[in-house]
Short mmCIF file of C-alpha atoms in Angstrom, two decimals:
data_model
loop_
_atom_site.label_atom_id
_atom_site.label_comp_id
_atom_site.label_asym_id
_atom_site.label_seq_id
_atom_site.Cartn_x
_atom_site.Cartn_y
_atom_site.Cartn_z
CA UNK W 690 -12.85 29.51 -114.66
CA UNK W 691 -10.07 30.25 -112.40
CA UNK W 692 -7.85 33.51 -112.68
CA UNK W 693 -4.51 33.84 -113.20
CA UNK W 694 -3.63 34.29 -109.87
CA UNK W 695 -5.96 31.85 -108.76
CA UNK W 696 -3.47 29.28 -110.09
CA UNK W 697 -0.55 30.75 -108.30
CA UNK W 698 -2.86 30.49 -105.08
CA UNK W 699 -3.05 26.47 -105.91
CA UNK W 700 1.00 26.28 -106.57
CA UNK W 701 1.14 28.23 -103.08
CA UNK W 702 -1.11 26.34 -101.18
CA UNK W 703 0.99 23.03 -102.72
CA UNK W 704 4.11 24.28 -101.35
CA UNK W 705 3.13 24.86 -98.23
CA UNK W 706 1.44 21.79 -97.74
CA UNK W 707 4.09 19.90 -98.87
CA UNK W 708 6.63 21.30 -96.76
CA UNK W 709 4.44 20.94 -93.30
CA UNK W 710 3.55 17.63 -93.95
CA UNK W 711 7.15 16.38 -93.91
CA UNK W 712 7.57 18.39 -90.43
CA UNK W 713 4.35 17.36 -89.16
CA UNK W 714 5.36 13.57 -90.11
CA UNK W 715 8.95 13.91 -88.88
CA UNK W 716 7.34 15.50 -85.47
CA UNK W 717 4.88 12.60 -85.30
CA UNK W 718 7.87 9.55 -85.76
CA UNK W 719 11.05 10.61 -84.21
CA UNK W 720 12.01 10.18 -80.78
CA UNK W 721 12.07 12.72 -78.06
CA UNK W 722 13.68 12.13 -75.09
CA UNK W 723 15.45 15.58 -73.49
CA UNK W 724 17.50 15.47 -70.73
CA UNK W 725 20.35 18.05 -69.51
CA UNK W 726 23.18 16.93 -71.06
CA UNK W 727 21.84 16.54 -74.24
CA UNK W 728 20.77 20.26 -74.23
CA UNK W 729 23.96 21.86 -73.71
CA UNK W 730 25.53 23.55 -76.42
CA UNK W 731 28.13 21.67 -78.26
CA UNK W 732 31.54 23.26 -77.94
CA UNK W 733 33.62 19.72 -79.15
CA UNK W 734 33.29 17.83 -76.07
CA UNK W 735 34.44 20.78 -73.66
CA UNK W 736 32.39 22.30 -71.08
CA UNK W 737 30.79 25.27 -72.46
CA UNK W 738 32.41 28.40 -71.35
CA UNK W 739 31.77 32.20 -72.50
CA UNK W 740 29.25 33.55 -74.41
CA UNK W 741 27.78 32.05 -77.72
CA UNK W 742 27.50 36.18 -79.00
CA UNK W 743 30.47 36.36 -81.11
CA UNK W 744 31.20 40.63 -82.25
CA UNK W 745 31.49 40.48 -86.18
CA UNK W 746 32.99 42.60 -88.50
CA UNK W 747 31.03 46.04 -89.22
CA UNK W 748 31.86 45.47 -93.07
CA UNK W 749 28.86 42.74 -93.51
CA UNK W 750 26.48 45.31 -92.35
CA UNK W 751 28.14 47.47 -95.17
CA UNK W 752 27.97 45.48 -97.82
CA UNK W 753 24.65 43.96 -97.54
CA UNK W 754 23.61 47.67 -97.38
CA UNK W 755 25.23 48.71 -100.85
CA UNK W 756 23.74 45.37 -102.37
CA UNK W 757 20.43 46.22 -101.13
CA UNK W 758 20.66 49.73 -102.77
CA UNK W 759 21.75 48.01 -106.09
CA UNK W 760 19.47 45.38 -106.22
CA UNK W 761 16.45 47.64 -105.87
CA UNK W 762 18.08 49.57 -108.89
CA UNK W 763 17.86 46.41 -110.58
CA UNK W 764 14.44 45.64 -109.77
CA UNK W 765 13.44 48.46 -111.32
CA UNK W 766 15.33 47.95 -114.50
CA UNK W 767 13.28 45.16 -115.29
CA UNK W 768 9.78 46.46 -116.42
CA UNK W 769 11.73 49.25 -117.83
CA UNK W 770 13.38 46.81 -120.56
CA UNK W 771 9.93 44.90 -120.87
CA UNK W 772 8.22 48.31 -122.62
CA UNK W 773 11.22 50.10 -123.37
CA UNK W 774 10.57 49.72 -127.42
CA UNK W 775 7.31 51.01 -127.20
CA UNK W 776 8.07 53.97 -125.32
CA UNK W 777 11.37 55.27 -127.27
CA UNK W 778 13.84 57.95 -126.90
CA UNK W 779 12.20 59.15 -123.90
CA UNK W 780 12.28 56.46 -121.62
CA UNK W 781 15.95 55.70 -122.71
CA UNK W 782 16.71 59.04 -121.29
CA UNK W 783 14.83 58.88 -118.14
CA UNK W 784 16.33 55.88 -117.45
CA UNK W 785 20.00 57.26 -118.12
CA UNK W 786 19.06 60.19 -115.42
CA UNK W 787 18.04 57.60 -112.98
CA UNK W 788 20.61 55.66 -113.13
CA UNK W 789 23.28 58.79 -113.38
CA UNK W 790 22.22 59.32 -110.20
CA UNK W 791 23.08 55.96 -109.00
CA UNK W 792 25.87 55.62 -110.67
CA UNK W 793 27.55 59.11 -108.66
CA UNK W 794 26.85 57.42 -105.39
CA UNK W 795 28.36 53.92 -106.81
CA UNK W 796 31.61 56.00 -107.50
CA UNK W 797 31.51 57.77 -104.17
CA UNK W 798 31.03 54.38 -102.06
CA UNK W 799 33.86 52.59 -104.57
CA UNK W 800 36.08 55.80 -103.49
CA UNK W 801 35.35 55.54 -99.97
CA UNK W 802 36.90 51.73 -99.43
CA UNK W 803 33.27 50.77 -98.73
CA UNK W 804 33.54 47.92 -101.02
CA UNK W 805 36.91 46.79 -100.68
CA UNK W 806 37.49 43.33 -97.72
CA UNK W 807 40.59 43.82 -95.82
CA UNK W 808 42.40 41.19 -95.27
CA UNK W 809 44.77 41.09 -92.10
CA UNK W 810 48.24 42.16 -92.56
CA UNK W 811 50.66 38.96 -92.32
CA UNK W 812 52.78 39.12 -89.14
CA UNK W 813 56.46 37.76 -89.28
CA UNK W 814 57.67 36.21 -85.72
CA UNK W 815 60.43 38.18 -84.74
CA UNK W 816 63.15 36.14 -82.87
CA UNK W 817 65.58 38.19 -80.65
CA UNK W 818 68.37 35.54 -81.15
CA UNK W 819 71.06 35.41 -83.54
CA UNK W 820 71.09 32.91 -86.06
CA UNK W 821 74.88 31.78 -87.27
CA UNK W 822 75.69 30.28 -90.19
CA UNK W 823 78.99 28.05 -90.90
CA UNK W 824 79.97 30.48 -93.48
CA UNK W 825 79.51 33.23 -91.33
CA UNK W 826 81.99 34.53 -88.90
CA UNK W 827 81.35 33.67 -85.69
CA UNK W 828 79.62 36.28 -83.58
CA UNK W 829 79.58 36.51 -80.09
CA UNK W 830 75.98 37.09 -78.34
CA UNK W 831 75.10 38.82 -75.73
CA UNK W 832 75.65 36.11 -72.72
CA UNK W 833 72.31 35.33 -70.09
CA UNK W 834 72.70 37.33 -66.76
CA UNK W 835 73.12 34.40 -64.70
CA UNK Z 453 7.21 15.36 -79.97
CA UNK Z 454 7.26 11.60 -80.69
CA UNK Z 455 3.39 11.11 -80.43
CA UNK Z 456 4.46 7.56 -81.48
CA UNK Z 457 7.30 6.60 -79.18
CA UNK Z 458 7.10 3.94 -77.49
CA UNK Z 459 3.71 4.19 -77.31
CA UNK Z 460 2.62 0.83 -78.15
CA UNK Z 461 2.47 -2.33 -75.86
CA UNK Z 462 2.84 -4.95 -78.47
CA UNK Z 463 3.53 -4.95 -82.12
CA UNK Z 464 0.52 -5.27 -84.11
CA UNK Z 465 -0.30 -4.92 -87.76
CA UNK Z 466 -1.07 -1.24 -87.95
CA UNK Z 467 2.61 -0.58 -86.84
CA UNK Z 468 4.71 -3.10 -88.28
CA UNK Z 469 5.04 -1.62 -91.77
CA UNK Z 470 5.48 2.02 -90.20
CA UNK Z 471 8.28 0.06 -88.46
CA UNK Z 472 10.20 -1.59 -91.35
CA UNK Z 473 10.06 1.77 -93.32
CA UNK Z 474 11.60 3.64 -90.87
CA UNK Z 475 14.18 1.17 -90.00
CA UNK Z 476 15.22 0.75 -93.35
CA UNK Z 477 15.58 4.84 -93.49
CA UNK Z 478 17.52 4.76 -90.56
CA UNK Z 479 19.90 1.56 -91.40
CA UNK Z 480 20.50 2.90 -95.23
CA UNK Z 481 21.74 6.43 -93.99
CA UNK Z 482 23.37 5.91 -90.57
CA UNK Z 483 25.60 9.45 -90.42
CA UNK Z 484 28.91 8.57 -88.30
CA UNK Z 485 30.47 11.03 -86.36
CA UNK Z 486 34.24 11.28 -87.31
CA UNK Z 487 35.67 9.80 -83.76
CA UNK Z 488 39.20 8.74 -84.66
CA UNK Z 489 41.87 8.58 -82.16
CA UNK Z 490 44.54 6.82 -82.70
CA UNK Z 491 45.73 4.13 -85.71
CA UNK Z 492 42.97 3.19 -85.90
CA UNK Z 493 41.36 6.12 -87.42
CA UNK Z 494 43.86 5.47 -89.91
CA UNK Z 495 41.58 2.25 -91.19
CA UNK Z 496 38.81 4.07 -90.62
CA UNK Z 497 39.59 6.33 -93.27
CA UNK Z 498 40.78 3.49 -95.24
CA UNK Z 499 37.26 2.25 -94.68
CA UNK Z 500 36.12 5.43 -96.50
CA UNK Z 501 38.22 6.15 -99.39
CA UNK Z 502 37.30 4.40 -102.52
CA UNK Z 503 38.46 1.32 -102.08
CA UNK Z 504 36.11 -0.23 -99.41
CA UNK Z 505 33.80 3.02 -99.74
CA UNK Z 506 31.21 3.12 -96.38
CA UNK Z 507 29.89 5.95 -98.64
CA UNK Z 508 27.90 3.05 -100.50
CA UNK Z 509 26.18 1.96 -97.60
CA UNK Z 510 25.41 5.58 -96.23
CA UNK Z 511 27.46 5.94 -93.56
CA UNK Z 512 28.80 9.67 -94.13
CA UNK Z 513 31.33 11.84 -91.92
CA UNK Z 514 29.73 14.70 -90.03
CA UNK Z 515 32.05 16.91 -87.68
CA UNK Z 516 28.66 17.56 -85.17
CA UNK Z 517 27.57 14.83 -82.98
CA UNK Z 518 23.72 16.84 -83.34
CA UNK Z 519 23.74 15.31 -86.81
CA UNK Z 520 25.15 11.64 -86.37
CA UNK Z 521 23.56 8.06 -85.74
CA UNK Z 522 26.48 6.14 -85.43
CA UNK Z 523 29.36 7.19 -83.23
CA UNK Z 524 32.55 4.99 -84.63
CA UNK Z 525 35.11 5.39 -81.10
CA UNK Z 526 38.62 4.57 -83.48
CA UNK Z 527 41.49 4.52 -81.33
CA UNK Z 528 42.74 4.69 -77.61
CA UNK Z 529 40.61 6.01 -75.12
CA UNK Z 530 42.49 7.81 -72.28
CA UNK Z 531 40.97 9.03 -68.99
CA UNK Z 532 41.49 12.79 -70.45
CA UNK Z 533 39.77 12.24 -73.37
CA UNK Z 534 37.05 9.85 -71.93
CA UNK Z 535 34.51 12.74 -70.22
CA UNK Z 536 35.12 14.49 -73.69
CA UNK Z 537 32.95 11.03 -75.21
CA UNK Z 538 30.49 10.87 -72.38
CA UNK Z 539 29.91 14.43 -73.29
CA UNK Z 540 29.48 14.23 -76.82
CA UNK Z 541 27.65 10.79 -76.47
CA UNK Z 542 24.90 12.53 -74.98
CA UNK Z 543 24.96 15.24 -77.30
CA UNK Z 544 24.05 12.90 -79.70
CA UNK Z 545 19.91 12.65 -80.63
CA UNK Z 546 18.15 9.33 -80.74
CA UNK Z 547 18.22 7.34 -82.09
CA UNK Z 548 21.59 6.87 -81.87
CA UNK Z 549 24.37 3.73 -81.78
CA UNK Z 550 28.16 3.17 -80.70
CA UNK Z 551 30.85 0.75 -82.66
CA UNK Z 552 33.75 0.33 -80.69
CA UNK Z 553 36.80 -0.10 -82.98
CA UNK Z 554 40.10 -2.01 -82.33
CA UNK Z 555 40.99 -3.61 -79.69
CA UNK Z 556 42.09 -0.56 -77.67
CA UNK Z 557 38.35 0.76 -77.08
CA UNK Z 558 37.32 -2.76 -76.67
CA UNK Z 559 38.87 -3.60 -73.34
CA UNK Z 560 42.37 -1.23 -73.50
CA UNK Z 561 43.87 -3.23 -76.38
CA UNK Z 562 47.81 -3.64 -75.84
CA UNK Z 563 47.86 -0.79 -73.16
CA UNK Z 564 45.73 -3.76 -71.00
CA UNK Z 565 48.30 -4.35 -68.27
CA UNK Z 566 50.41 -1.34 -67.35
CA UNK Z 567 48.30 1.38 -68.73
CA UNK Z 568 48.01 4.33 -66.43
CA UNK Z 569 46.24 7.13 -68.21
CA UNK Z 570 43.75 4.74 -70.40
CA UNK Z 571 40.29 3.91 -70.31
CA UNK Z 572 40.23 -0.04 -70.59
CA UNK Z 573 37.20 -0.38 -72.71
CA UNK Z 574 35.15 2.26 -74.04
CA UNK Z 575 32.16 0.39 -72.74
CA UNK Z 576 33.22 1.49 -69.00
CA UNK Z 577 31.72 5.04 -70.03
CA UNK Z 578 29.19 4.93 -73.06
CA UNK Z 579 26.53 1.92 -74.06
CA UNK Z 580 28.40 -0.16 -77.20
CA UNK Z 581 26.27 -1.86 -79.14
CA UNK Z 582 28.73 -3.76 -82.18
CA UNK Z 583 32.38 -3.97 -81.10
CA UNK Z 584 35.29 -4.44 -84.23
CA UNK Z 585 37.94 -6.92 -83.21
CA UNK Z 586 41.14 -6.17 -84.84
CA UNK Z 587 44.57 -4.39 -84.44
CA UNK Z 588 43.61 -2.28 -86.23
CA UNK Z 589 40.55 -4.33 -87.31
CA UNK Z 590 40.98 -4.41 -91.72
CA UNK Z 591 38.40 -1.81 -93.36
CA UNK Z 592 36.51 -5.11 -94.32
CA UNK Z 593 35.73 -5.75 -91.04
CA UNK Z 594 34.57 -2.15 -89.90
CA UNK Z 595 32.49 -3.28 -93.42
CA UNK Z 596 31.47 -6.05 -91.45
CA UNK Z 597 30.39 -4.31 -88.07
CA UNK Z 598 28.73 -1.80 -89.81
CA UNK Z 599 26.54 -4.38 -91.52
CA UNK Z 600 25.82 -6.18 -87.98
CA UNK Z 601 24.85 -2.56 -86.29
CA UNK Z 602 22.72 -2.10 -89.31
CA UNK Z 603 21.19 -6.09 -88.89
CA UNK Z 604 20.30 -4.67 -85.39
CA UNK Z 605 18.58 -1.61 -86.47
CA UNK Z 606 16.20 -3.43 -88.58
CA UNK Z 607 14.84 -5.18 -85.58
CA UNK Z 608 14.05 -1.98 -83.87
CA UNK Z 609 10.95 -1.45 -83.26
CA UNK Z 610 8.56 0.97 -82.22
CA UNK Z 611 6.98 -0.58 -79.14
CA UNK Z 612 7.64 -0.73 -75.51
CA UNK Z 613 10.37 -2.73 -74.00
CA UNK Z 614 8.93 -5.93 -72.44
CA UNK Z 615 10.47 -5.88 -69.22
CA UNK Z 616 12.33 -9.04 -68.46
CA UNK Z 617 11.29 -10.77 -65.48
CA UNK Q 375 85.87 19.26 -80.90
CA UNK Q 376 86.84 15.84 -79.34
CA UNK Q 377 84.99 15.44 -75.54
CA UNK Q 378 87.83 15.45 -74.10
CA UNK Q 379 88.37 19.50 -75.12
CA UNK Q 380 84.71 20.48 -74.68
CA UNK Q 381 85.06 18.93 -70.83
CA UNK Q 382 88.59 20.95 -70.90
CA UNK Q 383 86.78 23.85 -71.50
CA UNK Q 384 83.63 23.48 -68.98
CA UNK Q 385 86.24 22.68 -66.10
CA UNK Q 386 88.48 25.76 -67.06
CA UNK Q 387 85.15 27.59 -66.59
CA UNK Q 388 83.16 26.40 -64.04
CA UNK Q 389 86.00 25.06 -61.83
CA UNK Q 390 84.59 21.89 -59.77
CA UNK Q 391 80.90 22.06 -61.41
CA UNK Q 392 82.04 19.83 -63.76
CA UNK Q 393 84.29 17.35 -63.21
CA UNK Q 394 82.84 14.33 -62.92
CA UNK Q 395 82.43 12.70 -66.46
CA UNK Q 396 82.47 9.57 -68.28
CA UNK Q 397 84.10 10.34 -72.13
CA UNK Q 398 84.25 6.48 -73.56
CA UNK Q 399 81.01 5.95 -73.13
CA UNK Q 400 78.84 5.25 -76.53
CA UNK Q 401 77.55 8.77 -75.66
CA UNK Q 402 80.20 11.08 -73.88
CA UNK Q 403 78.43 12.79 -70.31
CA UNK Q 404 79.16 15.56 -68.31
CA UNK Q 405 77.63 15.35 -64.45
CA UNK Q 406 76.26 19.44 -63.84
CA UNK Q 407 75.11 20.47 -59.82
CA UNK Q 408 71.51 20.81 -60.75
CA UNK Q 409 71.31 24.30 -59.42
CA UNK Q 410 73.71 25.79 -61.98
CA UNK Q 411 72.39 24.34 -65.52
CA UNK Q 412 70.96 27.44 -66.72
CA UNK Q 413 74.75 29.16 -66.49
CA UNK Q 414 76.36 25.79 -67.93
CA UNK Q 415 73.69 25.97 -70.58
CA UNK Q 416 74.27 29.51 -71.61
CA UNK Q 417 77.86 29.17 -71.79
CA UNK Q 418 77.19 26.12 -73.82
CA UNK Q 419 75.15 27.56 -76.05
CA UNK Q 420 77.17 31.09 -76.48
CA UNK Q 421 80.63 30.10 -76.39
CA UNK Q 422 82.13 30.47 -79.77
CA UNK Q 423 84.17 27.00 -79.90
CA UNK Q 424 81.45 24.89 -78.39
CA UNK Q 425 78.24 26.69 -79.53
CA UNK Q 426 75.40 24.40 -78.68
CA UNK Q 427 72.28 25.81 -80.10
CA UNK Q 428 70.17 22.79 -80.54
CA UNK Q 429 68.97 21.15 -77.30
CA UNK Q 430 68.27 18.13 -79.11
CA UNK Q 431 66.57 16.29 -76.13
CA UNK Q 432 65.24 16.70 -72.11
CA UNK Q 433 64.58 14.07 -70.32
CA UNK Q 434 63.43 12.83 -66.77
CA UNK Q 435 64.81 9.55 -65.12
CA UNK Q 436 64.21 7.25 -62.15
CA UNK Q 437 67.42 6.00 -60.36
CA UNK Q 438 65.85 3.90 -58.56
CA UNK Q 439 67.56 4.77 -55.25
CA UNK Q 440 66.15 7.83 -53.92
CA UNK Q 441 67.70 10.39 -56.66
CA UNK Q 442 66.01 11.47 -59.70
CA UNK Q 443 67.69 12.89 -62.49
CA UNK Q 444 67.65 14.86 -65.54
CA UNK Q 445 69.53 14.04 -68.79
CA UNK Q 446 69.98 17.13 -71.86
CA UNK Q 447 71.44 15.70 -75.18
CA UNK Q 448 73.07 18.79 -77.18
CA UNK Q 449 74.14 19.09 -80.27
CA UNK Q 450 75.98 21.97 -82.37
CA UNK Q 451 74.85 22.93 -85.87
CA UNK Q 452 77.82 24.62 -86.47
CA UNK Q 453 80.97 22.92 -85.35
CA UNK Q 454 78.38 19.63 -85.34
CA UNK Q 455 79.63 18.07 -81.89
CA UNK Q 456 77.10 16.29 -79.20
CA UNK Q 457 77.92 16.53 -75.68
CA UNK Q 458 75.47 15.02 -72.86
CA UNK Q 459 75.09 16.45 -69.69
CA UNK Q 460 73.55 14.70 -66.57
CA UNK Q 461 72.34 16.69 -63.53
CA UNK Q 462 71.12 14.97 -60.35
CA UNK Q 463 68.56 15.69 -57.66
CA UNK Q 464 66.92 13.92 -54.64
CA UNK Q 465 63.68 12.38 -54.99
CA UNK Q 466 62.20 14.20 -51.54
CA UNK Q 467 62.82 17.66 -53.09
CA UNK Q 468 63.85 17.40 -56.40
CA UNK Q 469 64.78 20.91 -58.34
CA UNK Q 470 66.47 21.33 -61.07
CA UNK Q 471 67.07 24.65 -62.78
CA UNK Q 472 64.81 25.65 -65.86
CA UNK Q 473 66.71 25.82 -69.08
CA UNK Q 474 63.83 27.62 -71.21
CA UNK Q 475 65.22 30.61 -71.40
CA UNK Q 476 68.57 29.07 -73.18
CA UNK Q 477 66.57 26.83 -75.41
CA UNK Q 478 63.20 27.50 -76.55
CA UNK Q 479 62.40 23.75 -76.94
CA UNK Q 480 62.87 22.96 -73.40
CA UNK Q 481 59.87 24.69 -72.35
CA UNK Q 482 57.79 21.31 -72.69
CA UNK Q 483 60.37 19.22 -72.29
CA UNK Q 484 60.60 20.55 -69.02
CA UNK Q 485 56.55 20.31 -68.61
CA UNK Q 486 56.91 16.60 -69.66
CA UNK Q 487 59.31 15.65 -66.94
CA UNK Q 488 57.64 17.47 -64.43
CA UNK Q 489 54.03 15.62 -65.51
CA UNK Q 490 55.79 12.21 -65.36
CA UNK Q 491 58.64 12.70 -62.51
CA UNK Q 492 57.56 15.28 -60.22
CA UNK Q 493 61.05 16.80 -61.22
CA UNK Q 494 60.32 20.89 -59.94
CA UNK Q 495 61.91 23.10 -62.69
CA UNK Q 496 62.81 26.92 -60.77
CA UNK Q 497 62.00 29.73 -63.12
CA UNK Q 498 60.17 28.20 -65.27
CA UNK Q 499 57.24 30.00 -67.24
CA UNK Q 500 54.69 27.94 -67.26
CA UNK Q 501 55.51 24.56 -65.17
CA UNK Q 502 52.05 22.51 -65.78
CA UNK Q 503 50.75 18.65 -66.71
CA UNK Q 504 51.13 18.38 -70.43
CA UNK Q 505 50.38 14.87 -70.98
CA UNK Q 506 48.36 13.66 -67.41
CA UNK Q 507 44.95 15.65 -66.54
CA UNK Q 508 45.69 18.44 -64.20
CA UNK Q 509 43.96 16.41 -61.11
CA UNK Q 510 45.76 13.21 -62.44
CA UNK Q 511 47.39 11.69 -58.82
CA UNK Q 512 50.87 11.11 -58.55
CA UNK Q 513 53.79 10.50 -61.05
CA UNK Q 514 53.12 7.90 -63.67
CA UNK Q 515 56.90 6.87 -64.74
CA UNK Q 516 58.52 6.97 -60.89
CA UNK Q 517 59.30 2.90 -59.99
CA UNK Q 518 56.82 3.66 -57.08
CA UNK Q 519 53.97 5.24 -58.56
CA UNK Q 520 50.95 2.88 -57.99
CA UNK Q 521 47.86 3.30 -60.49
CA UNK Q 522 44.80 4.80 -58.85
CA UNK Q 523 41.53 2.53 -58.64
CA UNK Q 524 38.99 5.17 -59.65
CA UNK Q 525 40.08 8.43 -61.84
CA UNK Q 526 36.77 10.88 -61.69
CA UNK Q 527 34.02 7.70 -61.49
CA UNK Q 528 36.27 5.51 -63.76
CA UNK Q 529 38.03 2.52 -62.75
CA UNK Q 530 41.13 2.52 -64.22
CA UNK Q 531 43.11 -0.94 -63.64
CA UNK Q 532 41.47 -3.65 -65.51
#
C-alpha cells in the first residue's frame, strides 16, 4: 500500500514536525522583552571593543579539504563491498586502480606537511640579569648608569 | 515572540495549568551564572560539590550570563567591578532572578563603615530578589535561599501586574 | 653583615646621603634623599658584600604632618642580611625616584603607592591606578582623603 520510500516520507515528515513544534511552543511561551543593553554582545562584562571577526588558521581549511576528498572515497567503497562477491576478480581490481590512484595523492599530501598541526614553538623568558648562587663566586655586574 | 506574555488581565482557568507547568520547568532547572567574588565563592562552591550538591535541585554553573536564570552575586562588590554586574545583569534573558550572598553584597558586609572602593549592597545597582545572610552564609543556607527564590518562582504567573493603587 | 657595617659601607659611598639611621630598632633603617634611591638601590643590589637582590617589600606611608614617605624592605639571598631604607618627600609635591629598573618587583609596588598616596614615581614605565578605577577621585589611604558621595551614579558611603 505504501512504498518504501513512502515510509521514509512519514519518518521525515515526523521529524520535522517534532522539531518545529518545540520552537513554535518555546516562541509562543517565553518572554520577549529587548532593549539595548541586553543586545550587546557579551565580552565578560566589558564594553565591547574590536571586531567579533577573529583571522583563523589556514590549516582548518586544509584539512577539512583532504577529509572531504577521503570521505567521498569512502562513500564509494560502500556499494562496492555490498556486490563485490558477485562480481569477482574484476571488480577487486578496478577497485585496487581506483584507489591506487588515491592512495599516490594520500602520499603526496602526507609528504607535503598538509596533514601534520603545528604546534607553537615554546619560548623561554630570557632575563638579562645574572643570577648568583652561594656556591658560586661572586661576580660583579655591570653597575646601572646612574 | 511571547504571544502569551503578559497578555492576560486576570488569571483564569485556561491559563493556570499552562502556568504551574512552566513554573515548575523554570524552578526545577534554574541555571546560575558562576558570580563569585570573594570568600564567599568559596561556600558557593562548597554549595556545589557533593556534599550539599545544588546539582540535585538543578541549579548548574554556566560561564555565559545568555544561558543563566539565577545570577548568585558571592562576594564583595567594589565600585570597579559593579558596572561589570549591571552589564552582565542585563545581558541576562528573562526570566531571570538575583540572590545576593553574604553579607558583603547585602549592604557592604564588614567593609560597612570605612569602605572606600565598595559598593554597599548589591541592591544599589541590580533588582535582588532572595538575599543569604551569613559570613559567609553555610552552603545549607545558600540551600535554603535557593529553595525560597524557587518558592517565589512558583507563584509567577503569566498575567499582568495589577497595578497597586 | 651586622647594620652597623652595611650603614659603614653606604656612608663611605654616598657621603652625607646616608647618615641618618636608627640600627636598634626591631628592624634596622637607613633615611635615603628621595631623589637618589635608584643609585642607592643599584649599589645595594650590585655590591658584592651587601648584594641585595630581593626587594622584599615597597610601601607608601602617611606622616601625618605634611610629608609622605616611602619605606623598601631588602633582603639578600646570598649573604641573607635585611636592611630597611626610608626615603621622605613632601606631601605638596611628592617624588620619589622609581626603583623598577633595579628590581623588577617594584614596578607595581610602585603603581600601588602611587594609586593609594599620590606618591609621583620619576622614570617610571608605566605609573597607573592598579587597585582604584582610573577616574577614582583622590587618594584613598592619605589621613585626609574624604570618600566621594556618588562614584559614576553610585552612592558610595552608606
Amino acid at each position: 500500500m505504501l512504498t518504501e520510500f513512502g515510509k521514509i516520507l512519514i519518518f521525515f515528515i515526523l521529524g520535522a514536525v517534532f522539531v518545529a513544534g518545540g520552537l513554535i511552543a518555546s516562541w509562543i511561551l517565553r518572554p520577549n522583552r529587548p532593549y539595548p543593553e541586553k543586545l550587546r554582545p557579551y565580552e565578560c562584562g566589558e564594553e565591547p571593543v574590536g571586531n567579533a571577526w577573529v583571522r583563523f588558521n589556514v590549516r582548518f581549511y586544509v584539512i577539512a579539504l583532504i577529509f572531504l576528498i577521503f570521505d567521498v572515497e569512502v562513500v564509494f567503497l560502500f556499494p562496492w563491498a555490498l556486490v563485490y562477491r558477485e562480481l569477482g576478480l574484476f571488480a577487486f581490481l578496478e577497485m585496487a586502480v581506483f584507489l591506487l590512484i588515491l592512495i599516490v595523492g594520500f602520499a603526496y599530501v602526507w609528504v607535503k606537511g598538509d596533514l601534520d598541526w603545528d604546534k607553537p614553538k615554546p619560548v623561554i623568558p630570557q632575563v638579562n640579569r645574572p643570577i648568583q648562587s652561594i656556591d658560586q663566586p661572586v661576580v660583579k655586574s655591570e653597575p646601572v648608569t646612574s | 515572540m511571547g504571544l502569551l506574555d503578559y497578555k492576560f488581565e486576570n488569571s483564569n482557568v485556561f491559563i493556570t495549568s499552562l502556568e504551574n507547568l512552566l513554573n515548575w520547568a523554570r524552578l526545577s532547572s534554574l541555571f546560575q551564572m558562576q558570580f563569585g567574588l570573594a570568600c564567599c565563592a568559596i561556600e558557593m562552591m562548597a554549595a556545589s560539590a557533593s556534599n550539599f550538591d545544588i546539582m540535585r535541585f538543578g541549579v548548574i554553573p554556566r560561564a555565559t550570563p545568555r544561558q543563566t536564570d539565577v545570577m548568585i552575586v558571592a562576594g564583595t562588590v567594589t565600585l570597579k567591578m559593579a558596572s561589570r554586574i549591571k552589564r552582565l545583569y542585563d545581558q541576562m534573558a528573562e526570566p531571570r532572578y538575583v540572590i545576593s550572598m553574604g553579607s558583603c553584597s547585602n549592604c557592604g558586609g564588614p567593609y560597612w563603615e570605612h569602605g572606600y572602593h565598595v559598593l554597599k549592597g548589591v541592591d544599589r545597582v541590580i533588582p535582588v530578589d532572595v538575599y543569604v545572610p551569613g559570613c559567609p552564609p553555610r552552603p545549607e543556607a545558600l540551600l535554603e535561599g535557593i529553595m525560597k527564590l524557587q518558592e517565589k518562582v512558583r507563584k509567577e504567573s503569566l498575567a499582568k501586574k495589577k497595578q497597586t493603587a | 653583615m651586622t647594620p652597623q657595617e652595611i650603614h659603614e659601607t653606604l656612608k663611605g659611598k654616598f657621603g652625607e646621603a646616608a647618615v641618618e639611621a636608627k640600627l636598634d630598632a626591631l628592624q634596622p633603617w637607613i633615611r635615603i634623599p628621595p631623589n637618589k634611591t635608584r643609585t642607592i638601590g643599584a649599589f645595594l643590589r650590585d655590591d658584592p658584600s651587601l648584594q641585595f637582590d630581593f626587594m622584599m617589600c615597597l610601601s607608601g606611608v602617611d606622616y601625618n604632618d605634611g610629608n609622605l614617605g616611602v619605606v623598601y624592605h631588602l633582603f639578600s639571598m646570598i649573604h641573607k642580611h635585611k636592611v630597611v631604607l626610608r626615603a621622605n618627600c613632601p606631601k605638596d609635591n611628592p617624588h620619589v625616584q622609581s626603583v623598577s629598573e633595579v628590581w623588577g618587583t617594584a614596578n607595581w609596588h610602585e603603581r600601588e603607592a602611587f594609586d593609594m598616596f599620590g606618591i609621583q614615581f620619576d622614570e617610571h614605565p608605566d605609573l597607573r591606578r592598579i587597585l582604584c578605577p582610573d577616574d577614582y577621585p583622590g587618594y584613598p589611604l592619605r589621613k585626609d582623603f574624604k570618600v566621594p558621595e556618588f562614584y559614576n551614579g553610585m552612592k558610595v558611603p552608606y
